[in-house]
Coordinates of C-alpha atoms in Angstrom, one line a residue:
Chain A
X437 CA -17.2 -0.1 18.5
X438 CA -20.6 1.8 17.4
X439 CA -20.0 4.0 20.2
X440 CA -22.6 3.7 22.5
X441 CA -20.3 3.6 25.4
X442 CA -17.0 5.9 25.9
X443 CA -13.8 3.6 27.5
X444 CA -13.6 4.2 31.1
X445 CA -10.0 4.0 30.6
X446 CA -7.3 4.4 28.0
X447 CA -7.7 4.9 24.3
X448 CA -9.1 4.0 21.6
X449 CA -9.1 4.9 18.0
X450 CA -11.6 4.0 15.4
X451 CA -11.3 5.3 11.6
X452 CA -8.7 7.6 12.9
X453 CA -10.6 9.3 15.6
X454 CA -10.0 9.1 19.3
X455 CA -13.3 8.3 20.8
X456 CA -12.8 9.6 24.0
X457 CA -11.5 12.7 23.2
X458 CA -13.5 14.2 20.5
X459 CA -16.0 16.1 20.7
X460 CA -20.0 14.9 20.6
X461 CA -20.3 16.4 17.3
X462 CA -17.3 14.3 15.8
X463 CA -18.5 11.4 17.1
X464 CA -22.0 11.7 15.4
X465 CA -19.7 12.2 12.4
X466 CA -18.1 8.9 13.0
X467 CA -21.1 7.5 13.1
X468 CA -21.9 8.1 9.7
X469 CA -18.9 6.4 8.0
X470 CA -20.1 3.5 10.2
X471 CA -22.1 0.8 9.3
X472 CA -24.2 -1.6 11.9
X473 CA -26.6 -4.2 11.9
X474 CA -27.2 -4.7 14.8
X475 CA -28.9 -7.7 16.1
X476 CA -32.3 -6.7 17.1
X477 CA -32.2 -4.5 14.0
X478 CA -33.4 -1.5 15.2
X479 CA -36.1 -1.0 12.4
X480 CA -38.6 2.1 13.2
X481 CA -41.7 0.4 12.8
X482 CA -43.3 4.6 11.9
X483 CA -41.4 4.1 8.7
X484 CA -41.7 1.9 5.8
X485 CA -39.1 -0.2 4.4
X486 CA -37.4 3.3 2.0
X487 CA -37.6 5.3 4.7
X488 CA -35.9 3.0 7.1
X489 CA -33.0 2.5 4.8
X490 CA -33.4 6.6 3.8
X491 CA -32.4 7.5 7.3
X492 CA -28.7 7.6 7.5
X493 CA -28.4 9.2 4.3
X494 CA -31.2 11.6 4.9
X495 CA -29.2 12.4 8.6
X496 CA -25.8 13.2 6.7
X497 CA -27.7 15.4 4.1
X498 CA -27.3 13.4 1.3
X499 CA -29.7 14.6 -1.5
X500 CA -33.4 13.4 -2.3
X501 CA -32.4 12.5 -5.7
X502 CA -29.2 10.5 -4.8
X503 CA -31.0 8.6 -1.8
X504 CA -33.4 7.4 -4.0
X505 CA -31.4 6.3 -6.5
X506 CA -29.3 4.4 -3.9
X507 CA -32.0 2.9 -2.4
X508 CA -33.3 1.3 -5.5
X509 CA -30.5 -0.4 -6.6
X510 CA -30.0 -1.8 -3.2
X511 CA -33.2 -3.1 -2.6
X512 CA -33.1 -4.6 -6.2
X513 CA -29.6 -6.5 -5.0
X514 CA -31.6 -7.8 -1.8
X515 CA -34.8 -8.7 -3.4
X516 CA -37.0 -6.4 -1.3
X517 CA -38.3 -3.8 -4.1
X518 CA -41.6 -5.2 -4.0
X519 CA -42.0 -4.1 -0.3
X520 CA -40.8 -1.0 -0.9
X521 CA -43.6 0.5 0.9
X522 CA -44.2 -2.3 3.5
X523 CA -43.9 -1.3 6.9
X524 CA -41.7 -3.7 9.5
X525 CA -44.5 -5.2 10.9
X526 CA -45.5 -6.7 7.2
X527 CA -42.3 -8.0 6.9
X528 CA -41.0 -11.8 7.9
X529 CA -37.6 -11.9 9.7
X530 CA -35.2 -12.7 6.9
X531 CA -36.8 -9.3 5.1
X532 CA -36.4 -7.2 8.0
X533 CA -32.7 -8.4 8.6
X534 CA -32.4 -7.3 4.8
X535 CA -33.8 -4.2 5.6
X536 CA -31.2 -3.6 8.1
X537 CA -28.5 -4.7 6.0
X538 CA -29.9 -2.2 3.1
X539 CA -29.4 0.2 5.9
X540 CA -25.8 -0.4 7.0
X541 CA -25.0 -0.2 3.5
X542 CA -26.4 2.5 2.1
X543 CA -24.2 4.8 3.2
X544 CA -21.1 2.9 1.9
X545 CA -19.6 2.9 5.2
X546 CA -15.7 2.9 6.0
X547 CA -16.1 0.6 8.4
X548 CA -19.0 -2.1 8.6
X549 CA -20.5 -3.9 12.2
X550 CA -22.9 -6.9 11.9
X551 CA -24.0 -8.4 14.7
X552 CA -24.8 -11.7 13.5
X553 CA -26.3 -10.7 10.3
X554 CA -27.3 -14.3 9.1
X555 CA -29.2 -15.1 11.7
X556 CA -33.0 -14.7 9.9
X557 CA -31.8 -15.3 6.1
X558 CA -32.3 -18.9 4.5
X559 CA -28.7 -20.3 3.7
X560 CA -28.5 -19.2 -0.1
X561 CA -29.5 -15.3 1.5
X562 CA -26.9 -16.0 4.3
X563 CA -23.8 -17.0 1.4
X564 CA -24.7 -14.3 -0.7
X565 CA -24.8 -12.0 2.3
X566 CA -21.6 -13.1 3.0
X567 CA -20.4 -12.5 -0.5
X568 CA -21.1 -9.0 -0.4
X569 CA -19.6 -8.6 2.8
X570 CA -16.7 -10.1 1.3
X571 CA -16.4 -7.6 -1.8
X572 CA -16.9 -4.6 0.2
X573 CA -13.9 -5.8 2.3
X574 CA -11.8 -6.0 -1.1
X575 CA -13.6 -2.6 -1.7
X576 CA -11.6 -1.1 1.2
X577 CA -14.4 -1.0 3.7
X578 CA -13.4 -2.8 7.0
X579 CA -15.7 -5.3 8.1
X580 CA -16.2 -7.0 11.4
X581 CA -19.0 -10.0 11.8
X582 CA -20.1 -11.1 15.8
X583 CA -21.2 -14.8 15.2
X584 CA -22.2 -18.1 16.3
X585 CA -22.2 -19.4 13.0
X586 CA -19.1 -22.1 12.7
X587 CA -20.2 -22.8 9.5
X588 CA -19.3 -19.5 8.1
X589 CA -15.8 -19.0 10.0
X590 CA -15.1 -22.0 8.4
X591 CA -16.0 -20.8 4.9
X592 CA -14.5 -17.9 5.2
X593 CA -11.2 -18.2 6.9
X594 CA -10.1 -14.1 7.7
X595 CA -8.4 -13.3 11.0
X596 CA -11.0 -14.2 14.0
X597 CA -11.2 -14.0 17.5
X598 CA -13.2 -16.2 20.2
X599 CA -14.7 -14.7 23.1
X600 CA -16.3 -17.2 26.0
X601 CA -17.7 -15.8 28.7
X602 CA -16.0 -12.6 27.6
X603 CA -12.9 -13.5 27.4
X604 CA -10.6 -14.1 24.5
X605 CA -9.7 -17.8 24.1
X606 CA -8.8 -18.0 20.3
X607 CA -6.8 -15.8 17.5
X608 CA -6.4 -17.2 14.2
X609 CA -4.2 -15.6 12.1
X610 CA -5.4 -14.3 8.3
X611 CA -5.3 -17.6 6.2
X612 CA -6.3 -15.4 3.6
X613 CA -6.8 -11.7 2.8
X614 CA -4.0 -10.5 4.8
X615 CA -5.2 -7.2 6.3
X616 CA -8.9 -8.1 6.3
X617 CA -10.8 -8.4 8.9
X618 CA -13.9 -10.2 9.4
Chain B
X719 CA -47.8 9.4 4.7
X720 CA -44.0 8.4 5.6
X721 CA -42.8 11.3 3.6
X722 CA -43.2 14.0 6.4
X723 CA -42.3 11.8 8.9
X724 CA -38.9 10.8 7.1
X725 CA -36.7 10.8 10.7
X726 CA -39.2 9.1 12.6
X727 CA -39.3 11.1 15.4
X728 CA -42.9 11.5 15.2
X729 CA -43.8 14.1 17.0
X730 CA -47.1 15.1 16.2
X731 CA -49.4 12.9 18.2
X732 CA -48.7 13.2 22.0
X733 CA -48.3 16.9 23.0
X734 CA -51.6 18.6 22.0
X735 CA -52.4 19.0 25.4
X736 CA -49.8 21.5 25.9
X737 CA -51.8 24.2 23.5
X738 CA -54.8 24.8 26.6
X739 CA -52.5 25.0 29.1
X740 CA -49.9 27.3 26.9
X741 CA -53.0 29.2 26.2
X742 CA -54.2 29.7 29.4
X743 CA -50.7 30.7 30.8
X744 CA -50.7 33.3 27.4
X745 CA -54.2 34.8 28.4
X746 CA -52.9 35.7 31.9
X747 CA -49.6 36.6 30.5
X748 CA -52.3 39.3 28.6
X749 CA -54.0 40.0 31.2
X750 CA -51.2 41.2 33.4
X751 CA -49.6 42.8 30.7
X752 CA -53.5 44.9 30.4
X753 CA -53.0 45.6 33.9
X754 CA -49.1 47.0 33.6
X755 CA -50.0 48.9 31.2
X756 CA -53.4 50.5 32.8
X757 CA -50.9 50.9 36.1
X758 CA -48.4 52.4 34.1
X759 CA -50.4 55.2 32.6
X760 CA -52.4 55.7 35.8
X761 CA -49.0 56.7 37.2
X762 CA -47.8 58.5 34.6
X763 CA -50.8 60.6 34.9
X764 CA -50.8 61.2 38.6
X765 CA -46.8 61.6 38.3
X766 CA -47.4 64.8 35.2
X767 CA -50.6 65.8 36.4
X768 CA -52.7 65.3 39.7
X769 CA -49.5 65.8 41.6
X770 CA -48.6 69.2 40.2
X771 CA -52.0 70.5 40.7
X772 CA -53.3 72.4 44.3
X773 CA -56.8 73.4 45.3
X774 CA -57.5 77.1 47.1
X775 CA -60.6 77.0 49.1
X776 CA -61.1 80.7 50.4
X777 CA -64.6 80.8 52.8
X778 CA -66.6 83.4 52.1
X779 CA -66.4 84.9 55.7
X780 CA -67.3 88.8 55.0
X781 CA -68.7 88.3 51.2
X782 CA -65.4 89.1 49.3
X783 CA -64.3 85.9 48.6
X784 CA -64.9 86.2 44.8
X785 CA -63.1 89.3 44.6
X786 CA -60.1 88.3 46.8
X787 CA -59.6 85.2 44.3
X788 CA -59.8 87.5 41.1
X789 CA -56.9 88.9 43.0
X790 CA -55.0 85.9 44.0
X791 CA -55.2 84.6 40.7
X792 CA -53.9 88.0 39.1
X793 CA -50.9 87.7 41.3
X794 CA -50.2 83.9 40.8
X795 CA -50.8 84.4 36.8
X796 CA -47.7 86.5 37.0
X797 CA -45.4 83.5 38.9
X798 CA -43.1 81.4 36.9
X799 CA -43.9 78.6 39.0
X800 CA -47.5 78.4 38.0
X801 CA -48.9 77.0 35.1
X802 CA -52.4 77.7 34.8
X803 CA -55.1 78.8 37.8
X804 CA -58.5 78.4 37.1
X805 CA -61.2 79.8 39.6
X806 CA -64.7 77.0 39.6
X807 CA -67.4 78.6 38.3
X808 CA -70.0 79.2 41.2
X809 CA -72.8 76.6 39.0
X810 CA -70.0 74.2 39.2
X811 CA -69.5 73.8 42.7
X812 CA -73.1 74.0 42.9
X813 CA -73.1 70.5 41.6
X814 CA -69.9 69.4 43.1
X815 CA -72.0 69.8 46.3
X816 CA -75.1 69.3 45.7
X817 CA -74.8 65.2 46.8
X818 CA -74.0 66.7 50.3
X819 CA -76.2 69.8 50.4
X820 CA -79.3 68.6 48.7
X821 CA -81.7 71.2 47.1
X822 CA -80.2 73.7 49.9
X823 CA -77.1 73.9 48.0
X824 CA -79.3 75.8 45.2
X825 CA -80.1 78.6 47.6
X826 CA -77.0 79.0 49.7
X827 CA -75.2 82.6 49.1
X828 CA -72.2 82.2 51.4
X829 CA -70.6 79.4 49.5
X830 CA -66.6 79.3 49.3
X831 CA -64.4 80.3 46.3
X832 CA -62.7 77.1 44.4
X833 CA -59.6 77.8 42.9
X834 CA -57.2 75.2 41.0
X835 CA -53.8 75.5 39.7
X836 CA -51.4 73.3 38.2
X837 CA -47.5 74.1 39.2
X838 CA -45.3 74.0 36.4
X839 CA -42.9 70.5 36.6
X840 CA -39.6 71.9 35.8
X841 CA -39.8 76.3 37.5
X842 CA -38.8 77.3 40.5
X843 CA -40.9 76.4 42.9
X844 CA -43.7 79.3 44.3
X845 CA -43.9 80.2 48.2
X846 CA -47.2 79.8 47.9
X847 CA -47.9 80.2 51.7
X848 CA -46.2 83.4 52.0
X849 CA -48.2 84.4 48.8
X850 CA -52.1 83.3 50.6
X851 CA -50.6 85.0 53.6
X852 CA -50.6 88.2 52.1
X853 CA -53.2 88.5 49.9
X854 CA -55.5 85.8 50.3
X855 CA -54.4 84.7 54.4
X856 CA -57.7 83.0 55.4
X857 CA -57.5 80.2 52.5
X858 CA -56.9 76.9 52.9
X859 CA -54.8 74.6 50.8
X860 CA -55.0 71.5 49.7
X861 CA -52.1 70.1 48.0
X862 CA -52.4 67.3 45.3
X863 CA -48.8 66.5 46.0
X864 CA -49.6 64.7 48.9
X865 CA -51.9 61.9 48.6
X866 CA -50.1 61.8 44.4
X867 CA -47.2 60.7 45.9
X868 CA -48.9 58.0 47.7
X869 CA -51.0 57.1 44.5
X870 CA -48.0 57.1 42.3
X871 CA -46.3 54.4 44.8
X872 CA -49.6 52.4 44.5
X873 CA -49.2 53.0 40.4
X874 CA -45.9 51.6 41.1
X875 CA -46.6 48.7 42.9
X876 CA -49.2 47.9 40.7
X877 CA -46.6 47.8 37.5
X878 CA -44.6 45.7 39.8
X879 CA -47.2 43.4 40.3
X880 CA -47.8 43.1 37.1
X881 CA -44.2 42.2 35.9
X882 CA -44.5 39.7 39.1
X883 CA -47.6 37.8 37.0
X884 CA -45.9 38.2 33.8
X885 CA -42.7 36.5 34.9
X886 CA -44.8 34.0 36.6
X887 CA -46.3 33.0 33.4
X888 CA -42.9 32.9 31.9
X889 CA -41.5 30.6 34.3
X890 CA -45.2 28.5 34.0
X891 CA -44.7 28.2 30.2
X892 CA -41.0 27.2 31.0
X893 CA -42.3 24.8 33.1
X894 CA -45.0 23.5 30.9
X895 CA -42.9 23.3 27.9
X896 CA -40.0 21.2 30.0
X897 CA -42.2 18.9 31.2
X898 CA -44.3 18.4 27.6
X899 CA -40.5 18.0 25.9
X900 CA -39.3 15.4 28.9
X901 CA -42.5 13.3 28.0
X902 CA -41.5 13.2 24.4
X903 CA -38.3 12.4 25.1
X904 CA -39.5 9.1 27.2
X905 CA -41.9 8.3 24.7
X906 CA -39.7 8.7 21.8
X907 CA -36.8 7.4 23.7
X908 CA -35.9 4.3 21.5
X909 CA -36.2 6.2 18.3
X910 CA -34.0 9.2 19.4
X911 CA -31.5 6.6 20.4
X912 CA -31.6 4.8 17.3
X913 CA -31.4 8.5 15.2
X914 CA -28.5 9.1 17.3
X915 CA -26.6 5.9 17.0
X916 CA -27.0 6.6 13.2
X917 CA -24.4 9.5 13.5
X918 CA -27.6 12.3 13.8
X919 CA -26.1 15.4 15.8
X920 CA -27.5 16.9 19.0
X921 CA -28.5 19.7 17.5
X922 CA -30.6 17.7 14.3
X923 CA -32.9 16.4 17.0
X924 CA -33.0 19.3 19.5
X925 CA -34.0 22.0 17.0
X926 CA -36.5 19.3 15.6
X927 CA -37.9 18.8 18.7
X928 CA -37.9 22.4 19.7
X929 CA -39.4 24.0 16.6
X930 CA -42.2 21.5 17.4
X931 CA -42.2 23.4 21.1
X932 CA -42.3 26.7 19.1
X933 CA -45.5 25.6 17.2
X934 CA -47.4 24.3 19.9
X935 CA -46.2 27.6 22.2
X936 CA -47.2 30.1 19.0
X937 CA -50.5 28.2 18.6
X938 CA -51.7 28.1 22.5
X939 CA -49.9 31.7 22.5
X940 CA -52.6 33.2 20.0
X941 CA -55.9 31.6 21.2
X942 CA -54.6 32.9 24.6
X943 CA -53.4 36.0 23.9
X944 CA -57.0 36.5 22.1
X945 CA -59.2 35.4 24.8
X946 CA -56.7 37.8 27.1
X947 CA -57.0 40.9 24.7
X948 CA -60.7 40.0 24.2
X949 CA -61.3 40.2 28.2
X950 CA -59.1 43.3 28.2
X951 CA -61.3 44.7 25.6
X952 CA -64.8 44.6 27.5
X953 CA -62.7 45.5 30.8
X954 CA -61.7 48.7 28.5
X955 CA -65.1 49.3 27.2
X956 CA -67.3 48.9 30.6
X957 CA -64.8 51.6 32.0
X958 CA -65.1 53.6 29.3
X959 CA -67.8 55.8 30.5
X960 CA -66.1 56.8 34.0
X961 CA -62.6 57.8 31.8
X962 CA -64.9 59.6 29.0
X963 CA -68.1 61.1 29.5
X964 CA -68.4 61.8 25.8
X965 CA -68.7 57.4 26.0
X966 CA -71.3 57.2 28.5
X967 CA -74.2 57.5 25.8
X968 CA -72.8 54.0 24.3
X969 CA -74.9 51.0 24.7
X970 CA -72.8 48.1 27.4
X971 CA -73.3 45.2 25.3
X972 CA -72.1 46.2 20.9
X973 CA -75.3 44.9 19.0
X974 CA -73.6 44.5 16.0
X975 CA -70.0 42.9 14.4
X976 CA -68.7 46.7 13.9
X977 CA -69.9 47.6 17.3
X978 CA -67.8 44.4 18.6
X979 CA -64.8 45.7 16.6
X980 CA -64.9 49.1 17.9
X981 CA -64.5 47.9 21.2
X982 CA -61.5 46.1 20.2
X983 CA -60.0 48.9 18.3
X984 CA -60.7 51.3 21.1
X985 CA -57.6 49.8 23.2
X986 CA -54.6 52.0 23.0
X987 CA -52.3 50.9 20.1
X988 CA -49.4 50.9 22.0
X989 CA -50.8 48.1 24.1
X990 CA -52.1 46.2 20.8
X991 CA -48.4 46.2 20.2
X992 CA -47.6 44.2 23.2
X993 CA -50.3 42.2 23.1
X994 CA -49.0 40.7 19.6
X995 CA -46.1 40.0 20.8
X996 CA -47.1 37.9 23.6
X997 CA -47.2 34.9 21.5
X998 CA -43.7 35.3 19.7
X999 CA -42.4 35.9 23.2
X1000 CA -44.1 32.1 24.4
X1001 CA -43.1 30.9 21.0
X1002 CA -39.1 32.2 21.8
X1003 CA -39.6 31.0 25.0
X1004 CA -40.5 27.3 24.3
X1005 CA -38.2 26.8 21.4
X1006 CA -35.3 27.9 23.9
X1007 CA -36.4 26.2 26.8
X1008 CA -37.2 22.7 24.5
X1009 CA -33.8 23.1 22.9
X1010 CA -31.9 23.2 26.3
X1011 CA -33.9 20.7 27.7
X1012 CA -32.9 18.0 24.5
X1013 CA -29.8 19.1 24.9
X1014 CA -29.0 18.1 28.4
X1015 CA -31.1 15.0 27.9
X1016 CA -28.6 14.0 25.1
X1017 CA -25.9 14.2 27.3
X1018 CA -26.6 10.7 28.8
X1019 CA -26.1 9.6 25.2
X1020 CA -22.4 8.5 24.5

């Protein structure tokens, strides 16, 4: 769904855009309205904690002024504008997964990808993340979570799937939210 | 520090090495472009000058050789196919010959008349045998023509050769560049594909990378292109005596920084001109060559 692989075969749409067919320049634009944290976070460990987040705007041309301004308030929501400055390296795990989190969001993406984000965050980090996640879906954006984490499909009962050994054993229906996804 | 670096591609660190070797591929990029243009006006020369001109010997059998020239050259004044005819004063040829003759030369009476003309390019051309056959028939004629047409193929070749070297240095700095953009690419492999998984376009990272190959090619192309033109320059002024005789009372080696920069200044300006843009051209070169080569690279990215 981040695009990193084309289908082989048949089609598939994502924000409105068939992946297969367009053109290398309208995928990187799809990229864009995408948000990801992925699970090895894919920090730069050349750039500090700003410029990590920075980089999607920065990519999409957003100005200086704006970025900053962005990136202030969103560290101050996770907690990490102290490290500002800190390079990956000097940060502990559940930072860095904040870090990457700071980064998905930063753009405001249309659609958001977390591969299990709560993985590194202490359980009051992990429901808060989870509470943001959950008020950007009722901003519009869609959200789809990869997890192990029983704990939280049970908290938060949207429409899921199961995969075992990559194949899909379970759908449950929206109990709530109809239309979300997570 | 970050603030220059804000896209992480980080490019600065691993590709000096390509400035020596872009410079050393720029210097003999000079150099045959010094020996083009020394080729080239060695032929144009030899194409508007040595081959238009003949040399008259007439022997001075019965003692009227001077006065039979002063009459040949009367009558070949008048053709439209000549444009000048000049008979060698007799001191002249005296020195022409005195390697061969020694200090008998000095003392010889019955030495030929020297005569030299220069046909005009564009005239019809003069029957010059039928001309010596009547009033001049025991001369002999040496014609310029035919050993210029063999010297202009040699000035040819030698421009051809030259283009040869200057193409090879194209296709070295090519070379150099691709490979010094392929080992970025490996080494910067995981951040590209993490720029590009963050929506940045092929061309964001190709241009960054290739304006990179631009500055490294620009750099090497100037410290090569000034060791090439500073070669060319002592080349120039060590041959200087043999092309102008008015040089030969110069000293070899300048004594002073004015004396340096007169040998540098003394290169034709035309070729100054080429020189400087030897490094734009390495410059063009790499940023193309770079760009295409990120380009297709990209390609194995979804």
């Amino acid at each position: 769904m981040h695009l990193e692989v084309l289908p082989d075969e048949g089609q598939v749409e994502i924000l409105g855009v068939d992946v297969a067919s367009a053109k290398r320049r309208q995928r990187s634009l799809l990229r864009q309205r995408i948000g990801f944290i992925p699970q090895d976070l894919r920090l730069l460990s050349e750039l500090d904690v700003f410029d990590n987040i920075a980089l999607p705007p920065r990519l999409s041309g957003t100005g200086a002024e704006t970025i900053d301004l962005e990136i202030r308030s969103i560290l101050e929501w996770l907690g990490l504008s102290h490290k500002k400055h800190a390079r990956p390296e000097e940060l502990s795990g559940g930072e860095r997964q904040r870090v990457a989190i700071a980064r998905a969001l930063v753009m405001r993406p249309a659609l958001l990808l977390a591969d299990e984000p709560t993985n590194a965050l202490a359980e009051r980090q992990g429901w808060q993340l989870v509470d943001a996640l959950q008020a950007l879906s009722r901003a519009g954006t869609t959200v789809i979570v990869a997890t192990h984490n029983e704990a939280l499909m049970r908290a938060a009962p949207y429409p899921a799937i199961a995969l075992e050994n990559g194949r899909l054993t379970v759908v449950a229906p929206a109990a709530q939210g109809e239309g979300e996804t997570q | 520090m970050s603030r220059s670096l804000s896209d992480g591609l980080h490019l600065g660190r691993r590709d000096h090495g390509l400035v020596p070797v872009i410079a050393a591929v720029a210097a003999i990029a000079a150099l045959a472009l010094g020996g083009w243009s020394a080729a080239h006006s060695l032929s144009r020369e030899w194409e508007n000058g040595a081959a238009q001109r003949v040399t008259l010997e007439i022997p001075d059998v019965d003692g009227n050789a001077r006065e039979t020239a002063g009459r040949l050259k009367a009558v070949l004044q008048s053709d439209p196919g000549i444009a000048s005819i000049e008979i060698m004063p007799e001191e002249r040829l005296r020195e022409l010959l005195q390697p061969w003759l020694g200090s008998a030369g000095k003392t010889l009476t019955d030495l030929p008349v020297v005569l030299t003309l220069a046909r005009k390019s564009n005239a019809p051309t003069t029957d010059l045998p039928l001309i010596l056959d009547t009033v001049a028939p025991s001369t002999i004629v040496e014609e310029n023509a035919r050993w210029g047409a063999q010297l202009l193929l040699l000035g040819r070749s030698l421009q051809a050769c030259a283009w040869l070297a200057l193409l090879l240095a194209g296709f070295a700095t090519a070379g150099v560049t691709t490979l010094s953009v392929r080992m970025t690419l490996h080494a910067r492999r995981r951040t590209i594909e993490i720029l590009h998984g963050f929506g940045a376009t092929d061309s964001l990272v190709a241009q960054r990378i290739a304006w990179r190959s631009a500055t490294l090619g620009l750099s090497g192309g100037i410290i090569g292109t000034l060791l090439g033109g500073a070669t060319l320059a002592i080349v120039h002024r060590l041959i200087q005596p043999f092309l102008d005789h008015q040089e030969a009372s110069l000293p070899l080696w300048p004594h002073n920084m004015s004396g340096w920069l007169s040998v540098l200044t003394a290169l034709p300006s035309g070729f100054f001109e080429s020189l400087f843009c030897v490094p734009l051209l390495v410059a063009a070169l790499s940023f193309v060559v770079a760009l295409t080569t990120v380009h297709l690279w990209l390609r194995r990215l979804a």
